[in-house]
mmCIF file of C-alpha atoms in Angstrom:
data_model
loop_
_atom_site.group_PDB
_atom_site.id
_atom_site.type_symbol
_atom_site.label_atom_id
_atom_site.label_comp_id
_atom_site.label_asym_id
_atom_site.label_seq_id
_atom_site.Cartn_x
_atom_site.Cartn_y
_atom_site.Cartn_z
ATOM 1 C CA MET A 1 -0.076 0.106 0.424
ATOM 2 C CA ALA A 2 1.325 3.368 -0.883
ATOM 3 C CA ALA A 3 1.970 5.499 1.313
ATOM 4 C CA GLU A 4 0.061 9.662 1.351
ATOM 5 C CA VAL A 5 1.476 11.848 -0.303
ATOM 6 C CA CYS A 6 0.217 15.996 0.025
ATOM 7 C CA TYR A 7 0.995 18.996 -2.030
ATOM 8 C CA ASP A 8 -0.821 21.492 0.781
ATOM 9 C CA ALA A 9 0.246 23.326 3.598
ATOM 10 C CA PRO A 10 0.758 21.199 6.327
ATOM 11 C CA GLN A 11 -1.319 19.791 9.006
ATOM 12 C CA GLY A 12 -0.919 18.526 12.032
ATOM 13 C CA LEU A 13 2.427 19.403 11.715
ATOM 14 C CA PRO A 14 5.164 21.311 14.644
ATOM 15 C CA ASP A 15 6.030 25.363 12.826
ATOM 16 C CA ALA A 16 7.784 25.254 10.145
ATOM 17 C CA THR A 17 10.599 27.738 12.843
ATOM 18 C CA MET A 18 11.355 24.759 14.517
ATOM 19 C CA MET A 19 13.455 22.964 11.996
ATOM 20 C CA LEU A 20 15.527 26.415 11.793
ATOM 21 C CA VAL A 21 16.108 26.596 15.337
ATOM 22 C CA ALA A 22 17.047 22.008 15.584
ATOM 23 C CA VAL A 23 19.501 23.252 12.954
ATOM 24 C CA GLN A 24 20.952 25.772 15.078
ATOM 25 C CA ARG A 25 21.638 23.880 17.956
ATOM 26 C CA LEU A 26 23.652 20.801 15.435
ATOM 27 C CA ALA A 27 25.497 23.760 13.927
ATOM 28 C CA THR A 28 26.983 23.829 17.734
ATOM 29 C CA ILE A 29 27.905 20.278 17.862
ATOM 30 C CA PRO A 30 31.776 20.774 18.971
ATOM 31 C CA GLU A 31 32.877 17.706 17.306
ATOM 32 C CA ALA A 32 33.763 18.522 13.520
ATOM 33 C CA LYS A 33 32.759 14.839 12.519
ATOM 34 C CA ASP A 34 29.848 14.826 14.481
ATOM 35 C CA ARG A 35 28.819 17.631 12.432
ATOM 36 C CA GLU A 36 29.446 17.064 10.179
ATOM 37 C CA GLU A 37 28.167 12.468 10.302
ATOM 38 C CA ALA A 38 24.104 14.572 11.307
ATOM 39 C CA PHE A 39 23.673 16.724 9.286
ATOM 40 C CA LEU A 40 24.284 14.262 6.187
ATOM 41 C CA THR A 41 22.904 11.786 7.761
ATOM 42 C CA LEU A 42 19.267 14.344 8.046
ATOM 43 C CA LEU A 43 19.771 15.803 4.787
ATOM 44 C CA LYS A 44 19.987 11.774 3.332
ATOM 45 C CA LEU A 45 16.947 10.790 5.457
ATOM 46 C CA VAL A 46 14.757 13.594 4.267
ATOM 47 C CA ASP A 47 16.006 13.499 0.327
ATOM 48 C CA GLY A 48 15.076 9.591 0.740
ATOM 49 C CA VAL A 49 11.812 10.244 1.320
ATOM 50 C CA LEU A 50 11.882 13.525 -1.747
ATOM 51 C CA GLY A 51 12.958 10.966 -3.611
ATOM 52 C CA ALA A 52 9.969 7.967 -3.590
ATOM 53 C CA PRO A 53 7.642 9.536 -1.612
ATOM 54 C CA GLU A 54 5.476 7.006 -2.047
ATOM 55 C CA ASP A 55 8.126 4.771 -0.059
ATOM 56 C CA PRO A 56 7.397 3.863 3.052
ATOM 57 C CA LYS A 57 10.597 2.213 3.878
ATOM 58 C CA LYS A 58 11.789 5.459 3.066
ATOM 59 C CA ARG A 59 9.817 6.676 6.064
ATOM 60 C CA ARG A 60 11.395 5.078 8.928
ATOM 61 C CA VAL A 61 13.541 4.867 10.715
ATOM 62 C CA LYS A 62 14.268 2.329 13.572
ATOM 63 C CA LYS A 63 15.315 4.663 16.185
ATOM 64 C CA GLY A 64 17.269 2.009 18.368
ATOM 65 C CA ASN A 65 19.585 1.465 15.284
ATOM 66 C CA ALA A 66 23.279 1.900 16.102
ATOM 67 C CA THR A 67 24.130 3.414 13.190
ATOM 68 C CA PHE A 68 20.945 6.061 13.140
ATOM 69 C CA GLN A 69 22.142 6.914 17.077
ATOM 70 C CA GLN A 70 25.982 7.468 15.982
ATOM 71 C CA LYS A 71 24.604 10.146 13.804
ATOM 72 C CA VAL A 72 21.319 11.805 14.946
ATOM 73 C CA GLY A 73 20.054 10.200 17.003
ATOM 74 C CA ARG A 74 21.687 10.597 20.280
ATOM 75 C CA PHE A 75 21.656 14.556 19.969
ATOM 76 C CA ALA A 76 18.131 16.232 20.804
ATOM 77 C CA ALA A 77 17.716 18.444 17.541
ATOM 78 C CA GLY A 78 18.224 15.722 15.246
ATOM 79 C CA ILE A 79 15.479 14.096 16.411
ATOM 80 C CA ASP A 80 13.639 17.626 16.563
ATOM 81 C CA PHE A 81 14.658 18.366 12.847
ATOM 82 C CA LEU A 82 13.038 15.208 12.174
ATOM 83 C CA LYS A 83 9.950 15.371 14.044
ATOM 84 C CA ALA A 84 9.257 18.636 12.108
ATOM 85 C CA ALA A 85 10.714 17.580 9.146
ATOM 86 C CA GLY A 86 7.423 15.770 9.657
ATOM 87 C CA PHE A 87 8.512 12.735 11.561
ATOM 88 C CA VAL A 88 6.416 11.508 14.608
ATOM 89 C CA ASP A 89 7.855 8.629 16.808
ATOM 90 C CA SER A 90 5.073 5.189 16.284
ATOM 91 C CA ASP A 91 5.476 2.211 16.993
ATOM 92 C CA ASP A 92 7.346 -0.940 15.419
ATOM 93 C CA PRO A 93 4.865 -3.994 13.717
ATOM 94 C CA GLU A 94 7.921 -5.736 13.462
ATOM 95 C CA ALA A 95 8.856 -5.546 17.420
ATOM 96 C CA GLU A 96 6.978 -8.242 20.155
ATOM 97 C CA GLY A 97 4.849 -5.440 22.917
ATOM 98 C CA GLU A 98 6.508 -3.449 24.989
ATOM 99 C CA GLU A 99 9.819 -4.113 22.611
ATOM 100 C CA GLY A 100 7.948 -1.940 19.906
ATOM 101 C CA LYS A 101 5.888 0.561 21.590
ATOM 102 C CA ASP A 102 7.803 4.296 20.145
ATOM 103 C CA ALA A 103 9.968 2.460 18.112
ATOM 104 C CA LEU A 104 9.623 3.961 15.008
ATOM 105 C CA LEU A 105 10.216 7.980 13.515
ATOM 106 C CA SER A 106 7.465 7.554 10.712
ATOM 107 C CA MET A 107 6.041 9.875 8.264
ATOM 108 C CA PRO A 108 2.024 9.072 7.845
ATOM 109 C CA VAL A 109 1.734 11.710 5.523
ATOM 110 C CA ALA A 110 4.905 13.435 3.062
ATOM 111 C CA TYR A 111 4.218 16.987 2.866
ATOM 112 C CA LEU A 112 6.066 17.570 -0.016
ATOM 113 C CA LEU A 113 6.451 21.832 0.539
ATOM 114 C CA ARG A 114 7.519 20.194 4.194
ATOM 115 C CA LEU A 115 10.850 18.339 3.603
ATOM 116 C CA THR A 116 11.626 20.706 1.065
ATOM 117 C CA ASP A 117 12.154 23.312 2.922
ATOM 118 C CA ALA A 118 13.251 20.774 5.616
ATOM 119 C CA HIS A 119 16.601 19.747 2.263
ATOM 120 C CA HIS A 120 16.788 24.093 2.046
ATOM 121 C CA THR A 121 16.677 24.117 5.872
ATOM 122 C CA LEU A 122 19.913 21.330 5.851
ATOM 123 C CA ALA A 123 21.970 22.557 2.980
ATOM 124 C CA ARG A 124 22.324 26.452 4.213
ATOM 125 C CA ALA A 125 22.940 25.708 7.450
ATOM 126 C CA ALA A 126 25.610 22.451 7.300
ATOM 127 C CA GLN A 127 27.415 25.779 3.942
ATOM 128 C CA GLU A 128 27.246 27.979 7.432
ATOM 129 C CA VAL A 129 29.533 25.011 9.150
ATOM 130 C CA GLY A 130 31.638 24.190 5.581
ATOM 131 C CA ILE A 131 29.220 20.756 4.880
ATOM 132 C CA THR A 132 28.994 20.331 1.532
ATOM 133 C CA PRO A 133 25.321 19.263 0.849
ATOM 134 C CA PRO A 134 23.797 17.301 -1.944
ATOM 135 C CA PRO A 135 21.807 18.739 -4.252
ATOM 136 C CA MET A 136 17.804 18.175 -4.373
ATOM 137 C CA PRO A 137 17.178 15.045 -5.411
ATOM 138 C CA GLY A 138 15.322 15.055 -8.402
ATOM 139 C CA GLY A 139 12.795 12.636 -9.769
ATOM 140 C CA GLY A 140 9.534 13.697 -7.869
ATOM 141 C CA PHE A 141 6.272 14.902 -10.175
ATOM 142 C CA ASN A 142 6.037 18.671 -9.008
ATOM 143 C CA PRO A 143 2.883 20.751 -10.073
ATOM 144 C CA TYR A 144 4.543 23.809 -9.758
ATOM 145 C CA VAL A 145 6.574 23.564 -11.709
ATOM 146 C CA ALA A 146 5.841 23.327 -15.960
#
């Protein structure tokens, strides 16, 4: 079953300024390597959804994943950014009992306007701290471009 994709203004998400606040906090991560990994991983997650918004696998992250924890999950600002971009805490249907409770960050609706803003917000902040961000993913349908 395809996940919901929306081209309208986001409904029920935190204010978009929360993304900016989160990236400003990410920019203060003391270790350059940790800061770069956090920015690039967040860009990879956001761009993964932008590149294939209908793919539910691109719209979920296991919070307990060791790589995710090392690169983003250990920074509250990283989690705050993902939530402002449209991810929410959710249960993992593949995990048993309490182990699956709130074990995922998932995106029930991919608001493409918010995800585009998320990419640009991250990319701009990354450049300000000397990180070269990847380009915006292409190939998706954009109803605002002829």
